[in-house]
Tab-separated table of C-alpha atoms and ligand atoms in Angstrom:
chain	number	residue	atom	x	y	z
A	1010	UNK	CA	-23.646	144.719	-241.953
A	1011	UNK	CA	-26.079	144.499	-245.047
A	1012	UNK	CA	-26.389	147.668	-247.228
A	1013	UNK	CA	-27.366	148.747	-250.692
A	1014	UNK	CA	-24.768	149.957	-253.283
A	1015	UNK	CA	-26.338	151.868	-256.651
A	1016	UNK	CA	-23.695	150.525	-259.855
A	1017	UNK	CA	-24.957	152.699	-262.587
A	1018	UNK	CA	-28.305	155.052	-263.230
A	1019	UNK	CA	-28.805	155.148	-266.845
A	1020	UNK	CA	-31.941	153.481	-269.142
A	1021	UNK	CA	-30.952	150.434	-270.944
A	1022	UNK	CA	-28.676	152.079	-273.241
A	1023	UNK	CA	-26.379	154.047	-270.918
A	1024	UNK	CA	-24.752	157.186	-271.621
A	1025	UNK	CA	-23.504	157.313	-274.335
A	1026	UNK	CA	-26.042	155.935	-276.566
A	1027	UNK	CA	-25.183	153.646	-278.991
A	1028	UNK	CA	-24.831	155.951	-282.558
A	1029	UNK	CA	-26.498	158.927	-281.051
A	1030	UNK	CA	-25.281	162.353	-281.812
A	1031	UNK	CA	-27.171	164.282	-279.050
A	1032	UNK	CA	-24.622	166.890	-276.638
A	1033	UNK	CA	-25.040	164.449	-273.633
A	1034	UNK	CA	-23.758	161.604	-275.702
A	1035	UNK	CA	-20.875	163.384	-277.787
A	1036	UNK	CA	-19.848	165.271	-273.975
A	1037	UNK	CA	-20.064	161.550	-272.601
A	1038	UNK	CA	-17.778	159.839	-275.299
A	1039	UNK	CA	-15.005	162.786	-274.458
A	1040	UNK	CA	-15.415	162.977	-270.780
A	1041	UNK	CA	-15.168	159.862	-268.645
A	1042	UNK	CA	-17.319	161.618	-265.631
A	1043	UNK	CA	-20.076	162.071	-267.650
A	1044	UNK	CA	-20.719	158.584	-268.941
A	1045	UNK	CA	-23.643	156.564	-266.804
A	1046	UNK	CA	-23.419	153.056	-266.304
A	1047	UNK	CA	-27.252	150.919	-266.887
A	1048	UNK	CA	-28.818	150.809	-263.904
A	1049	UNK	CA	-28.091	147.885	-261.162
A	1050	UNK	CA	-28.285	147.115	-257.507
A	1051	UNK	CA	-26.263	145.686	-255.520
A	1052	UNK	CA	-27.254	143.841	-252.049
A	1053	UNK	CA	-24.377	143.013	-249.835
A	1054	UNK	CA	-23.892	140.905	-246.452
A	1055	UNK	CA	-20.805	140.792	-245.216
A	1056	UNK	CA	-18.281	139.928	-248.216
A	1057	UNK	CA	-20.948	138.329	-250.127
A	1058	UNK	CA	-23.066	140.186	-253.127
A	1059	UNK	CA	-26.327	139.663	-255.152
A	1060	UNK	CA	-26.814	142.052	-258.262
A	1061	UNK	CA	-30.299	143.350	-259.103
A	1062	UNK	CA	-30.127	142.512	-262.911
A	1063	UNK	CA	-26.950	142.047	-265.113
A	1064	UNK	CA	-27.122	144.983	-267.223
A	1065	UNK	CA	-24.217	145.889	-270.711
A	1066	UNK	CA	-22.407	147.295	-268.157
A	1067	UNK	CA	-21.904	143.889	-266.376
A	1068	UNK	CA	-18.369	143.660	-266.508
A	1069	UNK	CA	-17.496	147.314	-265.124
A	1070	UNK	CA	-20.302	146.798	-262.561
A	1071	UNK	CA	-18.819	143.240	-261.408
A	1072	UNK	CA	-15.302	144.680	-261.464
A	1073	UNK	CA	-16.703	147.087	-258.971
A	1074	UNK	CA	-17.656	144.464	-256.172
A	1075	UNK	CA	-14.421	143.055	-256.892
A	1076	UNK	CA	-12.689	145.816	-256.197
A	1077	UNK	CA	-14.389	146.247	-252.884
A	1078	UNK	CA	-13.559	142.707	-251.984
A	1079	UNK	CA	-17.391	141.336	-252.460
A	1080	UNK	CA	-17.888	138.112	-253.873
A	1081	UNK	CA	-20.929	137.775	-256.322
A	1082	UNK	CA	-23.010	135.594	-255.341
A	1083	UNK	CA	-26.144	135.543	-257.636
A	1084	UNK	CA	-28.260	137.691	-259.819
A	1085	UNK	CA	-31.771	138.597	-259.421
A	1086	UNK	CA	-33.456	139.627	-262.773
A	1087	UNK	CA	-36.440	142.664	-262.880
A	1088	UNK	CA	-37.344	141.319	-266.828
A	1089	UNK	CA	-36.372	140.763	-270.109
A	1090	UNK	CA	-35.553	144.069	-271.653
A	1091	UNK	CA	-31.732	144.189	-272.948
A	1092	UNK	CA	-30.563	146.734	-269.956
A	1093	UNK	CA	-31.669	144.816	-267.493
A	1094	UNK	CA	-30.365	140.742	-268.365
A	1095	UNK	CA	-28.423	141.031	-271.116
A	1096	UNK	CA	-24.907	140.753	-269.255
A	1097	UNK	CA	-25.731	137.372	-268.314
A	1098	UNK	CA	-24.221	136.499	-271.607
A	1099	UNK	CA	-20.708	137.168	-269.437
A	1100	UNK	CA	-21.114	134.480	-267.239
A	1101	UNK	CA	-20.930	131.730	-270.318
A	1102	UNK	CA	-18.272	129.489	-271.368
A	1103	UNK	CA	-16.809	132.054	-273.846
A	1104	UNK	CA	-16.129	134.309	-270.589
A	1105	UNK	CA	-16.215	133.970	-267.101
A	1106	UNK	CA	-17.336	129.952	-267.078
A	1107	UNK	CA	-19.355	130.344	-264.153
A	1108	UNK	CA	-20.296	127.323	-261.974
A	1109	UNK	CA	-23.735	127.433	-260.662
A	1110	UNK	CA	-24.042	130.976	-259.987
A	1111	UNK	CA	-27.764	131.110	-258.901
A	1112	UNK	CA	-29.843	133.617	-260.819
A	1113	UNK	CA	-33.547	134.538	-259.145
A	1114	UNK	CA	-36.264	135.156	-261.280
A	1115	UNK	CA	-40.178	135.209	-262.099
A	1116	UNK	CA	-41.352	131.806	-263.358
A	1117	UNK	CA	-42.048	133.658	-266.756
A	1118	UNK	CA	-38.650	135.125	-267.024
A	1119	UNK	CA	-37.085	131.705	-266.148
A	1120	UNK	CA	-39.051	130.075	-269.011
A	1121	UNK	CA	-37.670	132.705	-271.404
A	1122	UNK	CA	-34.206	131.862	-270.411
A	1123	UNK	CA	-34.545	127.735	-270.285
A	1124	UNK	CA	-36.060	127.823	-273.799
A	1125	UNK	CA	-34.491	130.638	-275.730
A	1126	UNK	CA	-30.510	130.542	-277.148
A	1127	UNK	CA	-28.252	131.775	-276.237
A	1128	UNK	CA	-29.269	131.920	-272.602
A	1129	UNK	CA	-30.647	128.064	-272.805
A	1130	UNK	CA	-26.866	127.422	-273.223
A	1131	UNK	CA	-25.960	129.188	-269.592
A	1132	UNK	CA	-28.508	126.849	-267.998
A	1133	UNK	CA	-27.640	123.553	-269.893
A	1134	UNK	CA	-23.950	124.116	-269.233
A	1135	UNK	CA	-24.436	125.233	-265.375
A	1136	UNK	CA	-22.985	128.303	-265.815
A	1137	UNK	CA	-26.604	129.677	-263.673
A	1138	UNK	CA	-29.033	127.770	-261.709
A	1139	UNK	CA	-32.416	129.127	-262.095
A	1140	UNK	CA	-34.011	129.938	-258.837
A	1141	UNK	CA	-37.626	130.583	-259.275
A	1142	UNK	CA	-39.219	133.074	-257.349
A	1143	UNK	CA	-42.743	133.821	-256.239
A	1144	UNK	CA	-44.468	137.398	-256.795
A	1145	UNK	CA	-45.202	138.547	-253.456
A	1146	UNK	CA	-43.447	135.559	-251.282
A	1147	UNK	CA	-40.321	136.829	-249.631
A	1148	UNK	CA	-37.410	134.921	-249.846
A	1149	UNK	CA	-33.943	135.376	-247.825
A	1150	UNK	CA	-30.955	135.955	-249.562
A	1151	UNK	CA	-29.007	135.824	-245.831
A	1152	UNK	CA	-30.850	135.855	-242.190
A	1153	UNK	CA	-30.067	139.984	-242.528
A	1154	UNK	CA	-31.619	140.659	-246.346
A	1155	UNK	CA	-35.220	139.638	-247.050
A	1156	UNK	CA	-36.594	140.162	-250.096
A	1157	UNK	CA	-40.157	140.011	-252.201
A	1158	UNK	CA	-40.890	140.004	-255.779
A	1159	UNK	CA	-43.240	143.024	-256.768
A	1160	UNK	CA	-45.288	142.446	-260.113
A	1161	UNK	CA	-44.951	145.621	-261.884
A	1162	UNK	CA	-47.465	146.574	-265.456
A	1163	UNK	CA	-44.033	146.752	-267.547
A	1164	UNK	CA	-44.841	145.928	-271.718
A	1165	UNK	CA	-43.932	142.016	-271.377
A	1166	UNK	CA	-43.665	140.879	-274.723
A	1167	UNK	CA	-40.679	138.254	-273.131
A	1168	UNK	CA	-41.421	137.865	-269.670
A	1169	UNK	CA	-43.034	139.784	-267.073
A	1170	UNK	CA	-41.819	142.581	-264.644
A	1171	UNK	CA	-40.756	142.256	-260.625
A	1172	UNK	CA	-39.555	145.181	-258.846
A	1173	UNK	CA	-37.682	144.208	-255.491
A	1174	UNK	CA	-38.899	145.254	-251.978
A	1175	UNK	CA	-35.803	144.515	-249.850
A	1176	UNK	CA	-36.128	144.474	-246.111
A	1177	UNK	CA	-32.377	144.356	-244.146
A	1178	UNK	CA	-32.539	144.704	-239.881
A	1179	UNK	CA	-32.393	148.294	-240.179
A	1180	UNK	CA	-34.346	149.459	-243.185
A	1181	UNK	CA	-35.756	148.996	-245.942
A	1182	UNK	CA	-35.392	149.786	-249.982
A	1183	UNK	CA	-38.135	149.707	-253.262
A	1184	UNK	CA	-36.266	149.204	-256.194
A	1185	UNK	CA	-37.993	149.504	-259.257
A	1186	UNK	CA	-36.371	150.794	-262.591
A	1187	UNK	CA	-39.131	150.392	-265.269
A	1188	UNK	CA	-42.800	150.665	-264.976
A	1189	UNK	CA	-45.486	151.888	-267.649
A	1190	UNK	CA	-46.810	154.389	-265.466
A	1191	UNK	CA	-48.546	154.337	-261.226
A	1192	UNK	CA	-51.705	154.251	-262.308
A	1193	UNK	CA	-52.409	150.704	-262.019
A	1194	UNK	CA	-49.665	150.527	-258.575
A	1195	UNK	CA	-49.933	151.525	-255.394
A	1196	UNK	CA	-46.744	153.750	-255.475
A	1197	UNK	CA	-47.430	155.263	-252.271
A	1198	UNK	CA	-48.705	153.107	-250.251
A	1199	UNK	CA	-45.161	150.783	-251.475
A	1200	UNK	CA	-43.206	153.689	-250.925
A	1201	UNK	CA	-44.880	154.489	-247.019
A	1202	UNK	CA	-43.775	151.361	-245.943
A	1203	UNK	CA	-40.439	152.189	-247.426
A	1204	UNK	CA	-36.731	154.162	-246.179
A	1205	UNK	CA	-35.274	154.074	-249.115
A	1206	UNK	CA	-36.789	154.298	-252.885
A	1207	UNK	CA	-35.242	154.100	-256.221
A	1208	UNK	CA	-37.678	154.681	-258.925
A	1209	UNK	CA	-37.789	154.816	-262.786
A	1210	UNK	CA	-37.246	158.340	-263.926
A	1211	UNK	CA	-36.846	157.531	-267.387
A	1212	UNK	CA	-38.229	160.519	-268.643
A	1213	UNK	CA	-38.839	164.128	-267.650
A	1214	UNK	CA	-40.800	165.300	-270.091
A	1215	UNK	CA	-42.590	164.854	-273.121
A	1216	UNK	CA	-40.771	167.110	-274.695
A	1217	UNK	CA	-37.404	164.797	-274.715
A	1218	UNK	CA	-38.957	162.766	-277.851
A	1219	UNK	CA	-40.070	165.541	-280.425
A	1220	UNK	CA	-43.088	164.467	-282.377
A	1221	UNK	CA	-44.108	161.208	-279.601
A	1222	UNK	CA	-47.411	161.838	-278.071
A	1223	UNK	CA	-46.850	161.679	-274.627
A	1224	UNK	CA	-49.383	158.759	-274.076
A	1225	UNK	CA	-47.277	156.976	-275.995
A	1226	UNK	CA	-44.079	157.269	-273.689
A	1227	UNK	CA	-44.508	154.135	-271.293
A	1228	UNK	CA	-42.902	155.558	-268.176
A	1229	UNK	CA	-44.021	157.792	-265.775
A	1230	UNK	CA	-42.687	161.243	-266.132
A	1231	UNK	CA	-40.416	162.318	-263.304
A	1232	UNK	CA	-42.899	165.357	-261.800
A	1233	UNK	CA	-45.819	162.551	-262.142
A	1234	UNK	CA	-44.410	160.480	-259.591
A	1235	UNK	CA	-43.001	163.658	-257.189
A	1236	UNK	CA	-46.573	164.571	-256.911
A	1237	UNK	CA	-47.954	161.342	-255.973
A	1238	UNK	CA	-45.329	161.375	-253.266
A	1239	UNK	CA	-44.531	164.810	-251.944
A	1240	UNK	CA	-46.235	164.401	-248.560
A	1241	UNK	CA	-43.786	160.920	-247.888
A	1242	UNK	CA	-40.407	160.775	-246.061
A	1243	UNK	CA	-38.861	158.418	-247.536
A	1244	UNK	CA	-35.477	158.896	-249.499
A	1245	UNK	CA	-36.427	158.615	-252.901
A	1246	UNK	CA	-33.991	158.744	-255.810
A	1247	UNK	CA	-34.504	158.774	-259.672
A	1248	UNK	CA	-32.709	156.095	-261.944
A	1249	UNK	CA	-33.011	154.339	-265.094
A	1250	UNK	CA	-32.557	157.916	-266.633
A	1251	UNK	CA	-32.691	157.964	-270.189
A	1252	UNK	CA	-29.723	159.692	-272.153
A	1253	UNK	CA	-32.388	162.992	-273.068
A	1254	UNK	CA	-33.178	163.466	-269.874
A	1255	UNK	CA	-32.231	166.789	-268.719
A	1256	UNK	CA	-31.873	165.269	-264.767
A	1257	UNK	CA	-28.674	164.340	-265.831
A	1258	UNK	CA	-26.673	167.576	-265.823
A	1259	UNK	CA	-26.981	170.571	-263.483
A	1260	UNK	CA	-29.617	172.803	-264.594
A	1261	UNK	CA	-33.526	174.251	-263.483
A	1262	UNK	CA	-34.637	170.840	-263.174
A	1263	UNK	CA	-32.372	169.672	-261.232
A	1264	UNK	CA	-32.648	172.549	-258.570
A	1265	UNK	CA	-36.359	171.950	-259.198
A	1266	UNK	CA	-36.129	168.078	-257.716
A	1267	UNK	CA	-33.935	169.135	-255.144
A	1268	UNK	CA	-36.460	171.823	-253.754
A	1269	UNK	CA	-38.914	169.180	-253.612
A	1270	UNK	CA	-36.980	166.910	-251.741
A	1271	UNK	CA	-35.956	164.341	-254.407
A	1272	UNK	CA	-32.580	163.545	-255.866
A	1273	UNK	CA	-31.320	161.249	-258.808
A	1274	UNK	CA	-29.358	158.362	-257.782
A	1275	UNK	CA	-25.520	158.277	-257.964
A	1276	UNK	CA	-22.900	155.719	-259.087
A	1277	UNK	CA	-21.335	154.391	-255.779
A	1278	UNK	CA	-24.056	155.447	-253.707
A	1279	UNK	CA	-24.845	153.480	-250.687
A	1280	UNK	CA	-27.497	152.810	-247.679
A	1281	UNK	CA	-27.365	150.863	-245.037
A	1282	UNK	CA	-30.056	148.101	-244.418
B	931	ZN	ZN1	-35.197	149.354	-268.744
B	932	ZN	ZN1	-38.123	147.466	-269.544
């Protein structure tokens, strides 16, 4: 049986953020329930698993699979932003040694890796293989989980952006955790064709970063993207939440996405594909 198992929710930094003071963070360091884990996929046949991106939080998240007797058997990358690659460093010699492990990703973000330290060293030493991907082609993981690269407008100063369309014998998931905004992307029409959707909700409102115009926030903000999809069925959930965003703890918003029909994703939460 394939499914889909969500390993953490947060924006690159997780909960808590790195130095900040803010109530969510301080409540985070003292409670353990309230921390959030970066945001990552996992696809699963059988015993074997593929991670959508190897985020900080790669050792927790890998320990996870473990622990539910899945082997790990490659990474697919979104881009090269620090929440969403930067735990590849644990696969080097200094770690976990891999052999081989193969790691999917966009021509561009393969470059990136080849010809930039340290990650050059995980591909000179074999610790990955580099598996190139096409945007739009789909490619099977195993006979039950299909998947296709989605080019996303994501700021790209490293490498550009794929979101995942994943298509198992029973249903199918969009998983896309960073995007500038859905004006240049057919969010509907990619959700339609959709059961399950996990979408960047970085952000609820403007109001989160006092004194930032909110043109200059490069996500969409969470009510923008219920309204282009309030007439869909699909399940959707909000991830890659950032630490300010008020999504994260009971309160009017919350009830507010749940009378639309929306909910933010969950650690441990699963769907079957
Ligand atoms: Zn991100
Ligand atoms: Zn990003």
């Amino acid at each position: 049986m394939s499914q889909a198992i969500l390993l953490g929710v947060a924006q690159d930094g997780g909960v808590p953020h790195a130095g900040c003071q803010c109530l969510t963070c301080i409540r985070a360091r003292k409670e353990p329930d309230e921390r959030r884990l970066v945001v990552s996929l996992a696809l699963v046949d059988d015993h074997r698993a593929w991670l959508i991106d190897a985020t900080p939080d790669f050792p927790t998240q890998l320990q996870a699979l473990l622990d539910a007797s899945l082997a790990l058997s490659g990474i697919l990358l979104t881009h090269a932003h620090i929440g969403h690659y930067a735990g590849l460093i644990h696969l080097g010699r200094e770690v976990m040694n891999a052999r081989r492990l193969p790691v999917y990703a966009s021509p561009r973000m393969a470059a990136f890796l080849r010809n930039n330290a340290p990650w050059s060293g995980l591909v000179e030493e074999r610790n990955i293989d580099l598996v190139e991907i096409t945007p739009r082609v789909e490619f099977a993981l195993t006979p039950a989980l299909r998947v296709t690269p989605v080019p996303i407008p994501h700021r790209g100063e490293y490498s550009d952006t794929m979101a995942y369309f994943v298509r198992g014998a029973k249903r199918r998931l969009f998983y896309c955790p960073d995007i500038d905004g859905w004006d240049e992307f057919d969010l509907a029409g990619m959700v339609s064709r959709a059961d399950v959707a996990l979408l960047d909700g970085a952000f609820f409102d403007a109001t989160e970063l006092p004194g930032r115009d909110i043109r200059d926030i490069p996500h969409p903000l969470v009510p923008d993207t219920v309204s282009r999809l309030g007439h869909l069925t699909a399940d959707v959930r909000f991830i890659h939440l950032n630490h300010t965003n008020p999504l994260l703890h009971p309160g009017p918003q919350l009830d507010w996405l749940h009378q639309q029909g929306f909910d933010i994703g969950r650690f441990g939460e699963r769907w079957e594909l």
